[in-house]
Amino acid sequence: MNISAEEIASVIDHTVLSPDSPGSAFEEACRFAVLHGCASVCVCPFAVKVCAAALAGARVRTCTVIGFPHGTSASDAKTAEAAIAIEHGADELDMVVNISKVIDRDWKYVERDIAGVTNTAHNAGRIIKVIFENCFLDNSMKIELCRICTALGCDYVKTSTGFGTGGARLDDIRLMKENVGPEVKIKAAGGLRTLKDVTAALEAGASRIGCSRTAAVLAEII
């Protein structure tokens, strides 16, 4: 794939989600993302206010995570967390499905869980991305999640948190792309550390990339 640094940066959610990140890392991530024209900065919920202020007036959006990283929060807690994040200035929300309920194939619960956050996001004009954590799921589960997210009008489905036992796999990206509706996009995240990784994910069907090593990826082109 012949692609410029600017084009790569424009599809990256520059990510700072490590629990040991110092406070300075969030503001630095915002400066970096604005300099290079990233799609968003994805940060822990407590840092949303800081990042939204730092990104005010910039094209770069403020993204945060909901029910992260395990998806085990009660559904009402996820919905409340989404509302707080939006109040604090989040433009995009990446929520984790309840992995346990997916494995149990309790699809009614899973649908309600996703719907609560999706409706909260969309009622406020925000973007919702639903994280599957594919390393724990079989293909039939991934396909059913794609169906549910399409029916609910979710904006993106996402491969991984980056905190599971595996990250973005090309086969999973292709499977998700084949099983969502035409309006649902794919975000690949987890283990994408090089330009080759990122371009392969884009070629497989992703249109957004979650990456904490953005500087190293862009350095391969610049």
mmCIF file of C-alpha atoms in Angstrom:
data_model
loop_
_atom_site.group_PDB
_atom_site.id
_atom_site.type_symbol
_atom_site.label_atom_id
_atom_site.label_comp_id
_atom_site.label_asym_id
_atom_site.label_seq_id
_atom_site.Cartn_x
_atom_site.Cartn_y
_atom_site.Cartn_z
ATOM 1 C CA MET A 1 0.000 0.000 0.000
ATOM 2 C CA ASN A 2 1.472 3.343 -1.120
ATOM 3 C CA ILE A 3 0.353 5.788 1.554
ATOM 4 C CA SER A 4 1.733 8.999 3.013
ATOM 5 C CA ALA A 5 2.503 9.773 6.643
ATOM 6 C CA GLU A 6 -0.379 12.267 6.640
ATOM 7 C CA GLU A 7 -2.817 9.632 5.391
ATOM 8 C CA ILE A 8 -1.643 7.137 8.005
ATOM 9 C CA ALA A 9 -1.863 9.655 10.842
ATOM 10 C CA SER A 10 -5.378 10.680 9.785
ATOM 11 C CA VAL A 11 -6.782 7.209 10.551
ATOM 12 C CA ILE A 12 -4.941 6.625 13.833
ATOM 13 C CA ASP A 13 -6.495 6.951 17.273
ATOM 14 C CA HIS A 14 -3.285 7.858 19.121
ATOM 15 C CA THR A 15 -3.677 5.864 22.309
ATOM 16 C CA VAL A 16 -2.586 6.376 25.925
ATOM 17 C CA LEU A 17 -4.355 3.763 28.051
ATOM 18 C CA SER A 18 -1.625 2.161 30.142
ATOM 19 C CA PRO A 19 -2.581 2.344 33.837
ATOM 20 C CA ASP A 20 0.886 3.609 34.754
ATOM 21 C CA SER A 21 0.832 6.555 32.334
ATOM 22 C CA PRO A 22 1.830 9.797 34.095
ATOM 23 C CA GLY A 23 -0.473 12.779 33.762
ATOM 24 C CA SER A 24 1.964 14.498 31.441
ATOM 25 C CA ALA A 25 1.532 11.680 28.892
ATOM 26 C CA PHE A 26 -2.003 12.765 28.048
ATOM 27 C CA GLU A 27 -1.188 16.363 27.214
ATOM 28 C CA GLU A 28 1.892 15.251 25.292
ATOM 29 C CA ALA A 29 -0.265 12.842 23.294
ATOM 30 C CA CYS A 30 -2.571 15.727 22.385
ATOM 31 C CA ARG A 31 0.331 17.875 21.202
ATOM 32 C CA PHE A 32 1.671 14.990 19.131
ATOM 33 C CA ALA A 33 -1.727 14.198 17.614
ATOM 34 C CA VAL A 34 -2.356 17.808 16.614
ATOM 35 C CA LEU A 35 1.131 18.124 15.121
ATOM 36 C CA HIS A 36 0.685 15.019 12.963
ATOM 37 C CA GLY A 37 -3.054 15.217 12.271
ATOM 38 C CA CYS A 38 -4.250 12.032 13.987
ATOM 39 C CA ALA A 39 -7.927 11.110 13.958
ATOM 40 C CA SER A 40 -8.186 11.235 17.743
ATOM 41 C CA VAL A 41 -6.405 10.845 21.036
ATOM 42 C CA CYS A 42 -7.797 7.883 22.985
ATOM 43 C CA VAL A 43 -7.309 8.244 26.740
ATOM 44 C CA CYS A 44 -8.512 6.899 30.071
ATOM 45 C CA PRO A 45 -11.862 8.361 31.187
ATOM 46 C CA PHE A 46 -10.364 10.487 33.971
ATOM 47 C CA ALA A 47 -8.203 12.317 31.409
ATOM 48 C CA VAL A 48 -11.035 13.308 29.066
ATOM 49 C CA LYS A 49 -11.434 16.830 30.456
ATOM 50 C CA VAL A 50 -7.726 17.534 30.150
ATOM 51 C CA CYS A 51 -7.552 16.238 26.591
ATOM 52 C CA ALA A 52 -10.759 17.912 25.442
ATOM 53 C CA ALA A 53 -9.361 21.231 26.662
ATOM 54 C CA ALA A 54 -6.000 20.589 24.996
ATOM 55 C CA LEU A 55 -7.696 19.678 21.705
ATOM 56 C CA ALA A 56 -10.218 22.523 21.692
ATOM 57 C CA GLY A 57 -10.339 24.060 18.233
ATOM 58 C CA ALA A 58 -8.275 21.252 16.671
ATOM 59 C CA ARG A 59 -9.507 18.734 14.117
ATOM 60 C CA VAL A 60 -8.286 15.904 16.365
ATOM 61 C CA ARG A 61 -11.098 14.366 18.391
ATOM 62 C CA THR A 62 -11.153 13.265 22.028
ATOM 63 C CA CYS A 63 -11.794 9.532 22.418
ATOM 64 C CA THR A 64 -12.167 7.490 25.589
ATOM 65 C CA VAL A 65 -13.005 3.955 26.677
ATOM 66 C CA ILE A 66 -16.072 2.565 28.438
ATOM 67 C CA GLY A 67 -16.137 -0.598 30.580
ATOM 68 C CA PHE A 68 -12.450 -0.954 29.841
ATOM 69 C CA PRO A 69 -10.579 -3.252 29.584
ATOM 70 C CA HIS A 70 -12.669 -6.297 30.555
ATOM 71 C CA GLY A 71 -16.242 -5.215 29.749
ATOM 72 C CA THR A 72 -17.502 -6.530 33.084
ATOM 73 C CA SER A 73 -19.098 -3.349 34.435
ATOM 74 C CA ALA A 74 -22.857 -3.464 34.940
ATOM 75 C CA SER A 75 -24.727 -2.144 31.925
ATOM 76 C CA ASP A 76 -26.103 0.827 33.861
ATOM 77 C CA ALA A 77 -22.568 1.683 34.948
ATOM 78 C CA LYS A 78 -21.377 1.629 31.335
ATOM 79 C CA THR A 79 -24.209 3.912 30.280
ATOM 80 C CA ALA A 80 -23.464 6.289 33.156
ATOM 81 C CA GLU A 81 -19.755 6.226 32.311
ATOM 82 C CA ALA A 82 -20.596 7.107 28.715
ATOM 83 C CA ALA A 83 -22.770 10.038 29.803
ATOM 84 C CA ILE A 84 -20.030 11.371 32.081
ATOM 85 C CA ALA A 85 -17.417 11.032 29.344
ATOM 86 C CA ILE A 86 -19.619 12.990 26.952
ATOM 87 C CA GLU A 87 -20.217 15.668 29.586
ATOM 88 C CA HIS A 88 -16.444 15.940 30.027
ATOM 89 C CA GLY A 89 -15.914 16.454 26.301
ATOM 90 C CA ALA A 90 -15.488 13.037 24.669
ATOM 91 C CA ASP A 91 -16.294 12.929 20.960
ATOM 92 C CA GLU A 92 -15.879 9.163 20.517
ATOM 93 C CA LEU A 93 -16.493 6.229 22.869
ATOM 94 C CA ASP A 94 -14.851 2.800 22.594
ATOM 95 C CA MET A 95 -16.883 0.376 24.721
ATOM 96 C CA VAL A 96 -16.004 -3.223 25.608
ATOM 97 C CA VAL A 97 -18.722 -5.852 25.277
ATOM 98 C CA ASN A 98 -19.479 -8.081 28.246
ATOM 99 C CA ILE A 99 -17.189 -10.904 27.160
ATOM 100 C CA SER A 100 -18.611 -13.344 29.698
ATOM 101 C CA LYS A 101 -22.139 -12.815 28.387
ATOM 102 C CA VAL A 102 -20.932 -13.220 24.797
ATOM 103 C CA ILE A 103 -19.309 -16.542 25.697
ATOM 104 C CA ASP A 104 -22.584 -17.592 27.372
ATOM 105 C CA ARG A 105 -24.378 -16.503 24.175
ATOM 106 C CA ASP A 106 -26.760 -14.403 26.245
ATOM 107 C CA TRP A 107 -27.475 -12.249 23.230
ATOM 108 C CA LYS A 108 -30.389 -10.342 24.756
ATOM 109 C CA TYR A 109 -28.109 -9.132 27.540
ATOM 110 C CA VAL A 110 -25.315 -8.325 25.102
ATOM 111 C CA GLU A 111 -27.656 -6.350 22.865
ATOM 112 C CA ARG A 112 -29.051 -4.330 25.783
ATOM 113 C CA ASP A 113 -25.527 -3.685 27.068
ATOM 114 C CA ILE A 114 -24.349 -2.320 23.711
ATOM 115 C CA ALA A 115 -27.597 -0.451 23.078
ATOM 116 C CA GLY A 116 -27.365 1.514 26.317
ATOM 117 C CA VAL A 117 -24.011 3.038 25.421
ATOM 118 C CA THR A 118 -24.841 3.366 21.719
ATOM 119 C CA ASN A 119 -28.048 5.282 22.405
ATOM 120 C CA THR A 120 -26.285 7.541 24.893
ATOM 121 C CA ALA A 121 -23.569 8.287 22.349
ATOM 122 C CA HIS A 122 -25.878 8.843 19.400
ATOM 123 C CA ASN A 123 -28.354 10.974 21.357
ATOM 124 C CA ALA A 124 -25.428 13.324 22.004
ATOM 125 C CA GLY A 125 -24.154 13.154 18.416
ATOM 126 C CA ARG A 126 -21.099 11.110 19.378
ATOM 127 C CA ILE A 127 -19.337 8.164 17.726
ATOM 128 C CA ILE A 128 -19.529 4.662 19.247
ATOM 129 C CA LYS A 129 -17.017 1.880 18.641
ATOM 130 C CA VAL A 130 -17.752 -1.570 20.071
ATOM 131 C CA ILE A 131 -14.762 -3.665 21.167
ATOM 132 C CA PHE A 132 -15.195 -7.424 20.753
ATOM 133 C CA GLU A 133 -11.904 -8.706 22.307
ATOM 134 C CA ASN A 134 -11.678 -11.352 19.605
ATOM 135 C CA CYS A 135 -8.930 -13.386 21.270
ATOM 136 C CA PHE A 136 -11.566 -14.848 23.613
ATOM 137 C CA LEU A 137 -14.269 -15.518 21.006
ATOM 138 C CA ASP A 138 -14.988 -18.042 18.288
ATOM 139 C CA ASN A 139 -16.045 -16.947 14.818
ATOM 140 C CA SER A 140 -19.747 -17.549 15.404
ATOM 141 C CA MET A 141 -19.641 -15.158 18.364
ATOM 142 C CA LYS A 142 -17.835 -12.505 16.312
ATOM 143 C CA ILE A 143 -20.405 -12.846 13.533
ATOM 144 C CA GLU A 144 -23.343 -12.488 15.935
ATOM 145 C CA LEU A 145 -21.739 -9.396 17.477
ATOM 146 C CA CYS A 146 -21.392 -7.950 13.988
ATOM 147 C CA ARG A 147 -25.087 -8.585 13.407
ATOM 148 C CA ILE A 148 -26.072 -6.937 16.689
ATOM 149 C CA CYS A 149 -23.865 -3.901 16.122
ATOM 150 C CA THR A 150 -25.224 -3.472 12.604
ATOM 151 C CA ALA A 151 -28.819 -3.667 13.847
ATOM 152 C CA LEU A 152 -28.107 -1.079 16.544
ATOM 153 C CA GLY A 153 -26.439 1.301 14.103
ATOM 154 C CA CYS A 154 -23.051 1.295 15.817
ATOM 155 C CA ASP A 155 -20.447 3.354 13.993
ATOM 156 C CA TYR A 156 -17.512 0.950 14.349
ATOM 157 C CA VAL A 157 -16.704 -2.546 15.515
ATOM 158 C CA LYS A 158 -13.246 -2.968 16.997
ATOM 159 C CA THR A 159 -11.010 -6.009 17.219
ATOM 160 C CA SER A 160 -9.365 -5.746 20.614
ATOM 161 C CA THR A 161 -8.526 -3.704 23.694
ATOM 162 C CA GLY A 162 -4.807 -4.393 23.483
ATOM 163 C CA PHE A 163 -5.026 -5.829 27.008
ATOM 164 C CA GLY A 164 -6.260 -9.331 26.129
ATOM 165 C CA THR A 165 -4.228 -12.370 25.157
ATOM 166 C CA GLY A 166 -4.080 -11.282 21.515
ATOM 167 C CA GLY A 167 -4.551 -8.222 19.356
ATOM 168 C CA ALA A 168 -5.748 -7.413 15.864
ATOM 169 C CA ARG A 169 -5.589 -10.363 13.475
ATOM 170 C CA LEU A 170 -6.061 -9.908 9.745
ATOM 171 C CA ASP A 171 -8.478 -12.845 9.559
ATOM 172 C CA ASP A 172 -10.651 -11.203 12.210
ATOM 173 C CA ILE A 173 -10.652 -7.862 10.407
ATOM 174 C CA ARG A 174 -11.766 -9.587 7.209
ATOM 175 C CA LEU A 175 -14.439 -11.597 9.052
ATOM 176 C CA MET A 176 -15.822 -8.470 10.695
ATOM 177 C CA LYS A 177 -15.784 -6.569 7.414
ATOM 178 C CA GLU A 178 -17.739 -9.375 5.736
ATOM 179 C CA ASN A 179 -20.390 -9.507 8.444
ATOM 180 C CA VAL A 180 -21.223 -5.904 9.294
ATOM 181 C CA GLY A 181 -23.534 -3.687 7.286
ATOM 182 C CA PRO A 182 -22.141 -1.153 4.819
ATOM 183 C CA GLU A 183 -22.483 1.737 7.293
ATOM 184 C CA VAL A 184 -20.405 0.047 10.023
ATOM 185 C CA LYS A 185 -16.649 0.590 9.910
ATOM 186 C CA ILE A 186 -13.809 -1.464 11.382
ATOM 187 C CA LYS A 187 -11.231 -0.336 13.924
ATOM 188 C CA ALA A 188 -8.154 -2.513 14.352
ATOM 189 C CA ALA A 189 -6.230 -2.258 17.609
ATOM 190 C CA GLY A 190 -3.813 -4.325 19.639
ATOM 191 C CA GLY A 191 -0.289 -5.248 18.603
ATOM 192 C CA LEU A 192 -0.061 -2.847 15.652
ATOM 193 C CA ARG A 193 3.489 -1.633 16.158
ATOM 194 C CA THR A 194 4.948 -1.097 12.697
ATOM 195 C CA LEU A 195 4.000 0.543 9.424
ATOM 196 C CA LYS A 196 3.645 -2.935 7.917
ATOM 197 C CA ASP A 197 1.168 -3.899 10.656
ATOM 198 C CA VAL A 198 -0.901 -0.770 10.107
ATOM 199 C CA THR A 199 -1.024 -0.958 6.317
ATOM 200 C CA ALA A 200 -1.898 -4.663 6.439
ATOM 201 C CA ALA A 201 -4.833 -3.888 8.741
ATOM 202 C CA LEU A 202 -6.038 -1.155 6.390
ATOM 203 C CA GLU A 203 -5.763 -3.456 3.391
ATOM 204 C CA ALA A 204 -7.758 -6.115 5.262
ATOM 205 C CA GLY A 205 -10.654 -3.695 5.722
ATOM 206 C CA ALA A 206 -9.978 -1.473 8.733
ATOM 207 C CA SER A 207 -10.579 2.246 8.376
ATOM 208 C CA ARG A 208 -9.417 3.292 11.842
ATOM 209 C CA ILE A 209 -6.344 2.139 13.753
ATOM 210 C CA GLY A 210 -5.735 2.169 17.500
ATOM 211 C CA CYS A 211 -2.024 2.613 18.139
ATOM 212 C CA SER A 212 0.159 3.598 21.073
ATOM 213 C CA ARG A 213 3.339 3.489 18.975
ATOM 214 C CA THR A 214 2.243 6.100 16.460
ATOM 215 C CA ALA A 215 5.560 7.940 16.560
ATOM 216 C CA ALA A 216 7.476 4.797 15.577
ATOM 217 C CA VAL A 217 5.013 3.992 12.780
ATOM 218 C CA LEU A 218 5.196 7.494 11.290
ATOM 219 C CA ALA A 219 8.984 7.552 11.635
ATOM 220 C CA GLU A 220 9.128 4.739 9.082
ATOM 221 C CA ILE A 221 7.704 7.121 6.475
ATOM 222 C CA ILE A 222 8.846 10.600 7.510
#
